[in-house]
mmCIF file with all atom_site columns, C-alpha atoms in Angstrom:
data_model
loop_
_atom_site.group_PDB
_atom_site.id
_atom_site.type_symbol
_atom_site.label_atom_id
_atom_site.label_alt_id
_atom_site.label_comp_id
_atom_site.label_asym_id
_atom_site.label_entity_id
_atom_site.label_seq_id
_atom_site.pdbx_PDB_ins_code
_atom_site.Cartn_x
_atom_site.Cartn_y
_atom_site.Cartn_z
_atom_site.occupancy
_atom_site.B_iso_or_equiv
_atom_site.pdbx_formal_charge
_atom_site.auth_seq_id
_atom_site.auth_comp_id
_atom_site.auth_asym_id
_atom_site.auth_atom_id
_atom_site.pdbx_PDB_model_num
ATOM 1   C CA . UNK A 1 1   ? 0.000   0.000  0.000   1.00 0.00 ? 1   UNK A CA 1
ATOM 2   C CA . UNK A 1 2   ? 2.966   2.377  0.983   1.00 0.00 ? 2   UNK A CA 1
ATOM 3   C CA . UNK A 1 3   ? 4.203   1.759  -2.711  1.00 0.00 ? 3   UNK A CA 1
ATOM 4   C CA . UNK A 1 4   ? 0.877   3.111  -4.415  1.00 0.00 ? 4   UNK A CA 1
ATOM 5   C CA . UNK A 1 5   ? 1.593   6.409  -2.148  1.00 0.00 ? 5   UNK A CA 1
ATOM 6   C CA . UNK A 1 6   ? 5.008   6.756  -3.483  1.00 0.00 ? 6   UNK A CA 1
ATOM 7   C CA . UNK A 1 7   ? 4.061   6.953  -7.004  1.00 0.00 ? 7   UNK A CA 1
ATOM 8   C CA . UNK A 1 8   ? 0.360   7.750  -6.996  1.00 0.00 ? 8   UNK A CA 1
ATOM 9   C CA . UNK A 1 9   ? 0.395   10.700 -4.433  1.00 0.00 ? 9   UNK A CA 1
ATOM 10  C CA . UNK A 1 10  ? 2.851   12.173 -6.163  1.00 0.00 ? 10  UNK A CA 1
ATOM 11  C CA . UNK A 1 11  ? 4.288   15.571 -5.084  1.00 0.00 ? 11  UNK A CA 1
ATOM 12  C CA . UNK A 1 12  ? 4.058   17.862 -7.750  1.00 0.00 ? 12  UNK A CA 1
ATOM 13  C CA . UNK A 1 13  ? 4.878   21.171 -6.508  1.00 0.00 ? 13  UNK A CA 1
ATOM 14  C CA . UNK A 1 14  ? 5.954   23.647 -3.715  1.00 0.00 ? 14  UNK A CA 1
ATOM 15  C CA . UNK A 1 15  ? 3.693   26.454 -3.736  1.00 0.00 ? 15  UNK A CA 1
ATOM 16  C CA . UNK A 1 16  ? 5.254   28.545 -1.009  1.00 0.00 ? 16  UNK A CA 1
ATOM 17  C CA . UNK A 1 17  ? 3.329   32.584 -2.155  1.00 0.00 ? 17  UNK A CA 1
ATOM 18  C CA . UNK A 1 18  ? -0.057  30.577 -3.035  1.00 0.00 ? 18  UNK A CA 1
ATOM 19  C CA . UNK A 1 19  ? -0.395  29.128 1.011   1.00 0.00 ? 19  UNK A CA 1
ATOM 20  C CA . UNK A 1 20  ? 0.405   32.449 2.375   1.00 0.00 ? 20  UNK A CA 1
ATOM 21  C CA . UNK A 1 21  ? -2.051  34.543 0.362   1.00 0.00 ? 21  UNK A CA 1
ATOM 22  C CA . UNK A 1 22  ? -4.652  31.783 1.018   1.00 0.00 ? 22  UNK A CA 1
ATOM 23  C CA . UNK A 1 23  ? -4.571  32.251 4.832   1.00 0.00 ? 23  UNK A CA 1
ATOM 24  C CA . UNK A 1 24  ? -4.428  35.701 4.736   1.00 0.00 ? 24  UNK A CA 1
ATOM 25  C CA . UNK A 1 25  ? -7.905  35.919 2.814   1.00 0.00 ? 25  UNK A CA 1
ATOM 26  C CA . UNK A 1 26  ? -9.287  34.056 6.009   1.00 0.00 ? 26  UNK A CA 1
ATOM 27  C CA . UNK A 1 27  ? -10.305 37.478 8.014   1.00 0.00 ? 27  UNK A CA 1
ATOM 28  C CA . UNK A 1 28  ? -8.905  40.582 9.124   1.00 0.00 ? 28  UNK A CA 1
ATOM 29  C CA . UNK A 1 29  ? -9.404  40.783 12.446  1.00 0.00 ? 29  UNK A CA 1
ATOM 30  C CA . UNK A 1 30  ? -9.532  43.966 14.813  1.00 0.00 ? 30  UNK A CA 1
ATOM 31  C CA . UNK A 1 31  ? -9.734  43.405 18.713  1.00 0.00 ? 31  UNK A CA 1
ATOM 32  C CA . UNK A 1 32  ? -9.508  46.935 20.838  1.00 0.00 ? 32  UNK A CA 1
ATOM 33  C CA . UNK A 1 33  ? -10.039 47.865 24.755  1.00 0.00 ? 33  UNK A CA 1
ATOM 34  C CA . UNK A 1 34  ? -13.496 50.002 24.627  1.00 0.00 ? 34  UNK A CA 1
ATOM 35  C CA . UNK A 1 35  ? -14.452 52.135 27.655  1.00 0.00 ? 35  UNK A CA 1
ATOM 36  C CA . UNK A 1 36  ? -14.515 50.376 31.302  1.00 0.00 ? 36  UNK A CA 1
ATOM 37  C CA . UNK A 1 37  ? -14.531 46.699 31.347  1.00 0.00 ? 37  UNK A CA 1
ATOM 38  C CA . UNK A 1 38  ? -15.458 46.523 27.660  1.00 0.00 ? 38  UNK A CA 1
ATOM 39  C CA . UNK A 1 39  ? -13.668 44.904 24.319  1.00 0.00 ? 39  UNK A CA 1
ATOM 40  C CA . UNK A 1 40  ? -14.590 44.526 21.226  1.00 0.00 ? 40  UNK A CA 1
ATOM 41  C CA . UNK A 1 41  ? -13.683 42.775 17.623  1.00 0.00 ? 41  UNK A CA 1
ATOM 42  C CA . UNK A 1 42  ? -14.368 43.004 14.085  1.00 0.00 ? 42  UNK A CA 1
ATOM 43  C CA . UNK A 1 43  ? -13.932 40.241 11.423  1.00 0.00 ? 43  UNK A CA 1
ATOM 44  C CA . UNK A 1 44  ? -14.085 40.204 7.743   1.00 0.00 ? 44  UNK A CA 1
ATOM 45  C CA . UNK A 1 45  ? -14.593 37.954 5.310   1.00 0.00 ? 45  UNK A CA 1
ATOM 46  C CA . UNK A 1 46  ? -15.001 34.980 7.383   1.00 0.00 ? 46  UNK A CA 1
ATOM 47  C CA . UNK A 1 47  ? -18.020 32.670 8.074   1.00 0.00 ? 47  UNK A CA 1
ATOM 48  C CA . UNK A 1 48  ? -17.627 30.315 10.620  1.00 0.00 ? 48  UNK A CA 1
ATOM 49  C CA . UNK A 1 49  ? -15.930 31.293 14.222  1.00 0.00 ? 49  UNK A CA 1
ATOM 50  C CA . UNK A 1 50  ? -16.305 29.817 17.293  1.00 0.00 ? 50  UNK A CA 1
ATOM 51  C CA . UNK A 1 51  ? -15.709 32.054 20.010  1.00 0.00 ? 51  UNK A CA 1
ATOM 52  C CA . UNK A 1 52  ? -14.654 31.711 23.429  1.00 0.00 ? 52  UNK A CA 1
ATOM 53  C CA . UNK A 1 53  ? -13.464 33.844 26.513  1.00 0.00 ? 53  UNK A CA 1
ATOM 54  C CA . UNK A 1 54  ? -11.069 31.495 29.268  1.00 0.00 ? 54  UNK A CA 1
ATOM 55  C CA . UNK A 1 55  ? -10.460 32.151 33.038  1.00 0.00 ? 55  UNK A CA 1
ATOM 56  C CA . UNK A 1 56  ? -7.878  30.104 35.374  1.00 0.00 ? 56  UNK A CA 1
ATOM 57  C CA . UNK A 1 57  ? -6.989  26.797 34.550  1.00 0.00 ? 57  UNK A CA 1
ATOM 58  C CA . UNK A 1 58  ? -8.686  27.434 30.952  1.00 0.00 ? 58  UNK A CA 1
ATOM 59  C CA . UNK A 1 59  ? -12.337 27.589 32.324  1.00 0.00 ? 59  UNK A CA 1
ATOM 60  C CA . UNK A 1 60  ? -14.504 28.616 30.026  1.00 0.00 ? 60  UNK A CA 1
ATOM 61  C CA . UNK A 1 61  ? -16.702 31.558 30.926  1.00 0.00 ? 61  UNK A CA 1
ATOM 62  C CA . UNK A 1 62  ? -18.317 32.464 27.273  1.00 0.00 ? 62  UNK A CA 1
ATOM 63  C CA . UNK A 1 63  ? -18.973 30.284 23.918  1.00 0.00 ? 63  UNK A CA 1
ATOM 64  C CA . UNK A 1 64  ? -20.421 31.061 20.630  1.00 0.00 ? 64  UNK A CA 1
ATOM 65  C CA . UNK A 1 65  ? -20.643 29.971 17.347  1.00 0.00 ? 65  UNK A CA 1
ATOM 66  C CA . UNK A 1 66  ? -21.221 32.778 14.406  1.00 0.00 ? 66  UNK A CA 1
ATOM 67  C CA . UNK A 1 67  ? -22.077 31.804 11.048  1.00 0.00 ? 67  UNK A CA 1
ATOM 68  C CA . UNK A 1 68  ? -21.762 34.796 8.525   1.00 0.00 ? 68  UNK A CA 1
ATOM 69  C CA . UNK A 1 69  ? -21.213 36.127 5.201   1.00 0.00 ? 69  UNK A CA 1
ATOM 70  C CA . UNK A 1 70  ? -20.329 39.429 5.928   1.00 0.00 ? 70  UNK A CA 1
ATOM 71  C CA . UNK A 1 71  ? -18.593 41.205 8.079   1.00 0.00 ? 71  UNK A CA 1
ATOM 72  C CA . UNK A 1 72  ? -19.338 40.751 12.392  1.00 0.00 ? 72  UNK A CA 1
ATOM 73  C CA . UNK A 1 73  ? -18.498 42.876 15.222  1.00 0.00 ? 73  UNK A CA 1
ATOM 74  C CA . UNK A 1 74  ? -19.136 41.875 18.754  1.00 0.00 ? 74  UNK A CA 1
ATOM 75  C CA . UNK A 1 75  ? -18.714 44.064 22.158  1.00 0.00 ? 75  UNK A CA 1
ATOM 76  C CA . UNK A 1 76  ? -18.703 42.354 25.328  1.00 0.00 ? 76  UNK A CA 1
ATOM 77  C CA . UNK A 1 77  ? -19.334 44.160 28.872  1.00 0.00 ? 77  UNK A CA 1
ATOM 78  C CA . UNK A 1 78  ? -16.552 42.076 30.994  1.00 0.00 ? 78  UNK A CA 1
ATOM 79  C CA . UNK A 1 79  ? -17.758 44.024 34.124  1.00 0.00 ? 79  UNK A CA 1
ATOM 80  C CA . UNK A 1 80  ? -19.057 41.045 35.747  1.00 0.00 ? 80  UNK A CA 1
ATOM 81  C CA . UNK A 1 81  ? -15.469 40.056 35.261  1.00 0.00 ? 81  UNK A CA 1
ATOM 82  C CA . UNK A 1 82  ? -13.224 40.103 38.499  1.00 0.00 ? 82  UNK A CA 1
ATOM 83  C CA . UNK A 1 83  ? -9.943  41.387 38.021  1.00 0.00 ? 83  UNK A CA 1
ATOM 84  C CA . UNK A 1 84  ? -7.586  38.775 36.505  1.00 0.00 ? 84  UNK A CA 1
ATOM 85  C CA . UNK A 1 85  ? -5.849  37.598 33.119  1.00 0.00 ? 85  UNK A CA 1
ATOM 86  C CA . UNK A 1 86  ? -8.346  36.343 30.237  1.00 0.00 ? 86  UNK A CA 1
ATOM 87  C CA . UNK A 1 87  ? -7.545  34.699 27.469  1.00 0.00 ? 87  UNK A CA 1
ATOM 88  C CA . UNK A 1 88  ? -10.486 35.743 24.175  1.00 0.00 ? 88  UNK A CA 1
ATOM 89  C CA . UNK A 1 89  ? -9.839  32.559 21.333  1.00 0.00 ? 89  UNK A CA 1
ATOM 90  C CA . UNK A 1 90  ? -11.383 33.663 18.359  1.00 0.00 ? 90  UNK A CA 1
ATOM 91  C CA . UNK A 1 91  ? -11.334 29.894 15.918  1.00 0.00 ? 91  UNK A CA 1
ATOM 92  C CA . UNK A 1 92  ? -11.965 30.143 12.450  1.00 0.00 ? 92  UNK A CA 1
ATOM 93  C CA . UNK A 1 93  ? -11.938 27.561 9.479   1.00 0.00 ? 93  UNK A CA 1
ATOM 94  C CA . UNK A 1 94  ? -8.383  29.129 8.630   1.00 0.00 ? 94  UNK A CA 1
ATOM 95  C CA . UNK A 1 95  ? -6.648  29.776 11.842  1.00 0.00 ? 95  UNK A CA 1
ATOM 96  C CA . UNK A 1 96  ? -7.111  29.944 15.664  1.00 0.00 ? 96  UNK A CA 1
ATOM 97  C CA . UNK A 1 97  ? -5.866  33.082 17.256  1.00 0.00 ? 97  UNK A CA 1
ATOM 98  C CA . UNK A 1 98  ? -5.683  34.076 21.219  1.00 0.00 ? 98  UNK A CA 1
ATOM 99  C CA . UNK A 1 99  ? -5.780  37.360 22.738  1.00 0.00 ? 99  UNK A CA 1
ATOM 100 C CA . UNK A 1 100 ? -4.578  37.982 26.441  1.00 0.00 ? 100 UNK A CA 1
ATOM 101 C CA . UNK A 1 101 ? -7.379  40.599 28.504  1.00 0.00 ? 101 UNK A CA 1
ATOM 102 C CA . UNK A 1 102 ? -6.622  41.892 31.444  1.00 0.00 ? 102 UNK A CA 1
ATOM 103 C CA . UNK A 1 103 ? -9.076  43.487 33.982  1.00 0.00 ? 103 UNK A CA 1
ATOM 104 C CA . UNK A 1 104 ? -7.546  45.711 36.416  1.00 0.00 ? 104 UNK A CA 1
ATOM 105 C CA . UNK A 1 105 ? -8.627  49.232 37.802  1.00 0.00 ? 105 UNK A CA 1
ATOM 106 C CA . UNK A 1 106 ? -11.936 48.580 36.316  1.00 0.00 ? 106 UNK A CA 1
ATOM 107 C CA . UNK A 1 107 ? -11.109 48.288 32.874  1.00 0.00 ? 107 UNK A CA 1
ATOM 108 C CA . UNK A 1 108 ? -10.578 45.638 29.971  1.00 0.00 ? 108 UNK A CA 1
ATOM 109 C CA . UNK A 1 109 ? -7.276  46.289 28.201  1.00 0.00 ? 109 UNK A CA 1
ATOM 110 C CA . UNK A 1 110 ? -6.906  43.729 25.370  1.00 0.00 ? 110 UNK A CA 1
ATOM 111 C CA . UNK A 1 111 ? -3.596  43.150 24.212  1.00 0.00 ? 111 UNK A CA 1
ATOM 112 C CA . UNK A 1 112 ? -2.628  43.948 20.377  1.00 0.00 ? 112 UNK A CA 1
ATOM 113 C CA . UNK A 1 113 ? -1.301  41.246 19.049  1.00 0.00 ? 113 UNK A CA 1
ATOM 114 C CA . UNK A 1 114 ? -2.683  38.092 19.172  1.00 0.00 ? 114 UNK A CA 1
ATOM 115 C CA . UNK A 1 115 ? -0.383  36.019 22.196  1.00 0.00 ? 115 UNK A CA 1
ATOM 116 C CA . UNK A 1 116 ? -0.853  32.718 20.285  1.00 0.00 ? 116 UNK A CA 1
ATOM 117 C CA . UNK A 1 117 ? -1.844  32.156 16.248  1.00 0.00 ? 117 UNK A CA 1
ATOM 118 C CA . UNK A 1 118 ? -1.410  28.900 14.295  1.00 0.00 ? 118 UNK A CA 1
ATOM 119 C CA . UNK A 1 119 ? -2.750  28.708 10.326  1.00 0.00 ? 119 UNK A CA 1
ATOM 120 C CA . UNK A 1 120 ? -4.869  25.693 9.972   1.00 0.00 ? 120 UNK A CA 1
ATOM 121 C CA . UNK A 1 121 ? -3.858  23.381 6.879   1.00 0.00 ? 121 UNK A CA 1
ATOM 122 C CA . UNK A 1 122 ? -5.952  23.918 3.984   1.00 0.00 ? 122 UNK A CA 1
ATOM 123 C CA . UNK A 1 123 ? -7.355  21.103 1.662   1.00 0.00 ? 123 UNK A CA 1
ATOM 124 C CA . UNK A 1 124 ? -8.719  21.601 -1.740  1.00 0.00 ? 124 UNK A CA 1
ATOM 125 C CA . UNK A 1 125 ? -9.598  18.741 -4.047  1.00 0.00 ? 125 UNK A CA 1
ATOM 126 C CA . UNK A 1 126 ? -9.904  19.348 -8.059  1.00 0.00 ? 126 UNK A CA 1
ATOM 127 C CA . UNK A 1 127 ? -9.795  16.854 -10.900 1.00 0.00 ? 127 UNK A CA 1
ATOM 128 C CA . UNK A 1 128 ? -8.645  14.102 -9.025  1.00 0.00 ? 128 UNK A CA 1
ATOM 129 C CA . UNK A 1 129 ? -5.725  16.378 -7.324  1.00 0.00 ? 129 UNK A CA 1
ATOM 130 C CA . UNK A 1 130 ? -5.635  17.202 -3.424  1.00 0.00 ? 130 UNK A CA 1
ATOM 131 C CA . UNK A 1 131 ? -3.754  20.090 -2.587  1.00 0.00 ? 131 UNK A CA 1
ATOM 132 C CA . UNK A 1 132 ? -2.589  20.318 1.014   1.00 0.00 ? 132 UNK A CA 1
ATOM 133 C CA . UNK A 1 133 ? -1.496  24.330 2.098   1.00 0.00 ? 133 UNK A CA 1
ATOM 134 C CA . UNK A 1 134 ? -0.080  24.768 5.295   1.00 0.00 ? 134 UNK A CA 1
ATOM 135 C CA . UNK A 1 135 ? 1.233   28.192 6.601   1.00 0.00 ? 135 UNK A CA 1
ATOM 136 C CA . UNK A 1 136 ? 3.927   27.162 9.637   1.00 0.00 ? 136 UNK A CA 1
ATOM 137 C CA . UNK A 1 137 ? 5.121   30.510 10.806  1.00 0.00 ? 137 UNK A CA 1
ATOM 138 C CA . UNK A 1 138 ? 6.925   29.156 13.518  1.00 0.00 ? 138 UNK A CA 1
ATOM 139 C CA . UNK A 1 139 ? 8.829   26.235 11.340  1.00 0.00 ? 139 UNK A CA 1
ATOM 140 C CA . UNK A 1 140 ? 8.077   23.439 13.616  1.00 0.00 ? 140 UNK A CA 1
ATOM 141 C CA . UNK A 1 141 ? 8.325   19.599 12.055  1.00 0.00 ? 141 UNK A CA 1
ATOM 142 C CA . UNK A 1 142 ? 5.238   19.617 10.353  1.00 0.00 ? 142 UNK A CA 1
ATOM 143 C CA . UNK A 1 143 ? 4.078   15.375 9.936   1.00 0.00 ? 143 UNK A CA 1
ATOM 144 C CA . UNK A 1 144 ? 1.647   14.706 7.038   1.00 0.00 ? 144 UNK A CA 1
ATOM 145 C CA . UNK A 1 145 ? -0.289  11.095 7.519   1.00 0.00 ? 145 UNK A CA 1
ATOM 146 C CA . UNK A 1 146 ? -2.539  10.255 5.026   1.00 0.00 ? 146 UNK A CA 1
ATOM 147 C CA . UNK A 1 147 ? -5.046  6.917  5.694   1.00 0.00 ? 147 UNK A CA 1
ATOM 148 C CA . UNK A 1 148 ? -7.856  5.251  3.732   1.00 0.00 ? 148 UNK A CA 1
ATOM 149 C CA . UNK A 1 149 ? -11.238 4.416  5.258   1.00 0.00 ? 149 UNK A CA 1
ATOM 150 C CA . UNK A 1 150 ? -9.663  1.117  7.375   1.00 0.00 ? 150 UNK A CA 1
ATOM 151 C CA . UNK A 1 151 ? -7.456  3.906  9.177   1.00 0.00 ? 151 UNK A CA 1
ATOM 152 C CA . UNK A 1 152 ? -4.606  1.762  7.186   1.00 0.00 ? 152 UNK A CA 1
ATOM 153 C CA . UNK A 1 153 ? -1.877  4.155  6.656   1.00 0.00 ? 153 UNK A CA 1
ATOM 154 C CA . UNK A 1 154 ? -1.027  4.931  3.158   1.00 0.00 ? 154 UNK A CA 1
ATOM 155 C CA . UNK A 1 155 ? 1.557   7.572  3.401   1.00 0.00 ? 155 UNK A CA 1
ATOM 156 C CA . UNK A 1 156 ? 3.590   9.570  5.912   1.00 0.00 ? 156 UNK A CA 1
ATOM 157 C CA . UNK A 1 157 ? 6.026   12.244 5.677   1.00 0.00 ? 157 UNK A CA 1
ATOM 158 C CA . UNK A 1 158 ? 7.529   14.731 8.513   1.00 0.00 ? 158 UNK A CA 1
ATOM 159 C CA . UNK A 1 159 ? 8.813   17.906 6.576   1.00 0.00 ? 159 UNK A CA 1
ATOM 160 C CA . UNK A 1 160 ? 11.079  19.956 8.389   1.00 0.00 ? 160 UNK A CA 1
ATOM 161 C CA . UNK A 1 161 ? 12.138  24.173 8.412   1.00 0.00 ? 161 UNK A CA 1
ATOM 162 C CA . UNK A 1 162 ? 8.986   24.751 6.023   1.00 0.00 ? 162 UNK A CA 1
ATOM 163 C CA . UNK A 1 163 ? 7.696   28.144 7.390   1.00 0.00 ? 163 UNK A CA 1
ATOM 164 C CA . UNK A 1 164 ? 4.950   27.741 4.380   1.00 0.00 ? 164 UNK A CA 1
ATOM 165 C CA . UNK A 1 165 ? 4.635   24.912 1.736   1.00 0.00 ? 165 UNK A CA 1
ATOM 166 C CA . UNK A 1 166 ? 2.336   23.031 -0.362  1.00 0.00 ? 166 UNK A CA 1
ATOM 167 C CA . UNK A 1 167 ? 2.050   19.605 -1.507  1.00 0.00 ? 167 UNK A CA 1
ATOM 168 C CA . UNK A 1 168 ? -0.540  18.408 -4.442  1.00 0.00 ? 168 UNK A CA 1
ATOM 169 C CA . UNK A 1 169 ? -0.965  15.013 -4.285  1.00 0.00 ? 169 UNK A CA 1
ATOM 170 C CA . UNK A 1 170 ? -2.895  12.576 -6.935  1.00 0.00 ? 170 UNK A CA 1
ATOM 171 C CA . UNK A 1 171 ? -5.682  11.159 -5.826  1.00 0.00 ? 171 UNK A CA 1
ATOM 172 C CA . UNK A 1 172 ? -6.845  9.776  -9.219  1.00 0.00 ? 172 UNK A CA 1
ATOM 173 C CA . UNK A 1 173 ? -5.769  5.796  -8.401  1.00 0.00 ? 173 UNK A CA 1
ATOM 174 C CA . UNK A 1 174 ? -6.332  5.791  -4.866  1.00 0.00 ? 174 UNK A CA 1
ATOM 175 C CA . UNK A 1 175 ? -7.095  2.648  -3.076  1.00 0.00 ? 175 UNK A CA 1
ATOM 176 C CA . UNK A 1 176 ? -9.730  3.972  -1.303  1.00 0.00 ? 176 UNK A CA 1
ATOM 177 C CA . UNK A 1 177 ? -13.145 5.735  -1.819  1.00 0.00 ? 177 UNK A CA 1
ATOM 178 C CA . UNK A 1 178 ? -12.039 8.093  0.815   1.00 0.00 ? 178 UNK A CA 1
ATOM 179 C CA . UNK A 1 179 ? -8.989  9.667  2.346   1.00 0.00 ? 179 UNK A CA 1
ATOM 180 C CA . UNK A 1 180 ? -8.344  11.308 5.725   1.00 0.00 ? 180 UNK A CA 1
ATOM 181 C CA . UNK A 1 181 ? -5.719  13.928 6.025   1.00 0.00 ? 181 UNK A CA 1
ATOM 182 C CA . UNK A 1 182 ? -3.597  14.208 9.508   1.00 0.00 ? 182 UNK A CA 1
ATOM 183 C CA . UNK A 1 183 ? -1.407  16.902 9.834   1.00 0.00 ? 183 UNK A CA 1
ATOM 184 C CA . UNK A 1 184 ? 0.383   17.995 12.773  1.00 0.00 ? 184 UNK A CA 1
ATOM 185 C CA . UNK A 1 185 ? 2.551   20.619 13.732  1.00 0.00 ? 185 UNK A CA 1
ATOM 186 C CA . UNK A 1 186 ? 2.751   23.387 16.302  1.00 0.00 ? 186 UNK A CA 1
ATOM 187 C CA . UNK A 1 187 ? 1.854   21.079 19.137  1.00 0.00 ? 187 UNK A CA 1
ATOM 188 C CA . UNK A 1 188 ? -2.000  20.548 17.056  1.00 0.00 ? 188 UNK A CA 1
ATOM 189 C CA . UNK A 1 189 ? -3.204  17.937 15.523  1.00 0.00 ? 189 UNK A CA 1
ATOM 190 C CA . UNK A 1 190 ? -5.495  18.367 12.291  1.00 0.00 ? 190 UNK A CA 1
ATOM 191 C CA . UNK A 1 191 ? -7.599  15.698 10.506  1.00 0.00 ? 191 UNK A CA 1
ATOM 192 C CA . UNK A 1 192 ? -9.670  16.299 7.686   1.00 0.00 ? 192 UNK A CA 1
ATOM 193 C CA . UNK A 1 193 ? -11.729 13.286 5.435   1.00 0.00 ? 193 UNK A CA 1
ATOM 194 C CA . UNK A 1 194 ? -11.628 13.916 1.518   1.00 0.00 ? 194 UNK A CA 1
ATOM 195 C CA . UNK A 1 195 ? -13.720 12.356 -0.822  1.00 0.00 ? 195 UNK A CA 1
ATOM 196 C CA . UNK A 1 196 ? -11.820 10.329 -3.776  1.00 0.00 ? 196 UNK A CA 1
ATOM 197 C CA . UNK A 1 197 ? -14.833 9.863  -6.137  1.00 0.00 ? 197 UNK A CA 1
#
């Protein structure tokens, strides 16, 4: 089975500019401290985001899913909040980004930049071809594990020092009516199940 991976998910091509440019249409996102204990964000171009605002030992104190087409601003009033370190996750089909809030003196000061962002791999199948695109700012070992519907492994590959790649891989003889896509990196696993035919 291996051997079918080695020379029918072949590796065409490293499309290093394509990956980043794909992330980066995911949203643009705008977090700022409002008046008192109050934040707020704006996203564009983004449609599905899970939300969620962590206390102490990651308890979570707010969820929500938002499904739009559009553009989405939410304001939250933190004041019932008690002075402390927050942590606002904003999780998107793209990436997952964390902000650090801290209340203090009776107001919400979010901070800038986001303390922790990972890209999420993207996977688009056309004609028979699977394109994996994974942004990996931080150029951890990035393992690819590809398995049929058994959960038998057909192929696996650790690439290392790739801050952004892309593989294309042909999925035109595959064993299998479906394949599921593992990728890790960044301490985060990622698993996605592609249709062959």
């Amino acid at each position: 089975m291996k051997n079918f991976l080695k020379t029918g998910l072949v590796v065409v091509a490293f499309l290093t500019a394509f990956v980043a440019n794909a992330n980066e249409k995911d949203f643009s996102l705008k977090v700022k401290s409002e008046k008192g204990k109050t934040v707020s964000f704006s996203i564009n171009e983004s449609q599905n985001i899970n939300l969620a605002i962590y206390g102490k030992n990651n308890e979570t104190l707010h969820e929500e899913s938002i499904h739009s087409n559009g553009r989405i601003k939410r304001t939250y009033d933190l004041n019932a909040f008690p002075e402390g370190k927050y942590i606002l996750e904003i999780d998107t089909d793209f990436r997952l980004t964390q902000y650090e809030i801290r209340i203090k003196n009776g107001a919400a000061i979010i901070s800038e930049k986001a303390v922790y962002e990972i890209f999420k791999p993207i996977l688009k199948k056309e004609n028979g071809l699977v394109k994996l695109m994974i942004s990996n700012t931080d150029n951890s070992p990035v393992e690819v594990v590809i398995m049929d519907e058994n959960r038998t492994e057909l192929y696996t590959a650790v690439y290392e020092n790739k801050s952004s790649f892309s593989k294309v891989f042909d999925t035109t003889f595959a064993p299998a009516q479906r394949l599921t896509f593992v990728v890790k990196y960044n301490d985060q696993i990622f698993s996605e199940t592609i249709a062959t035919r």
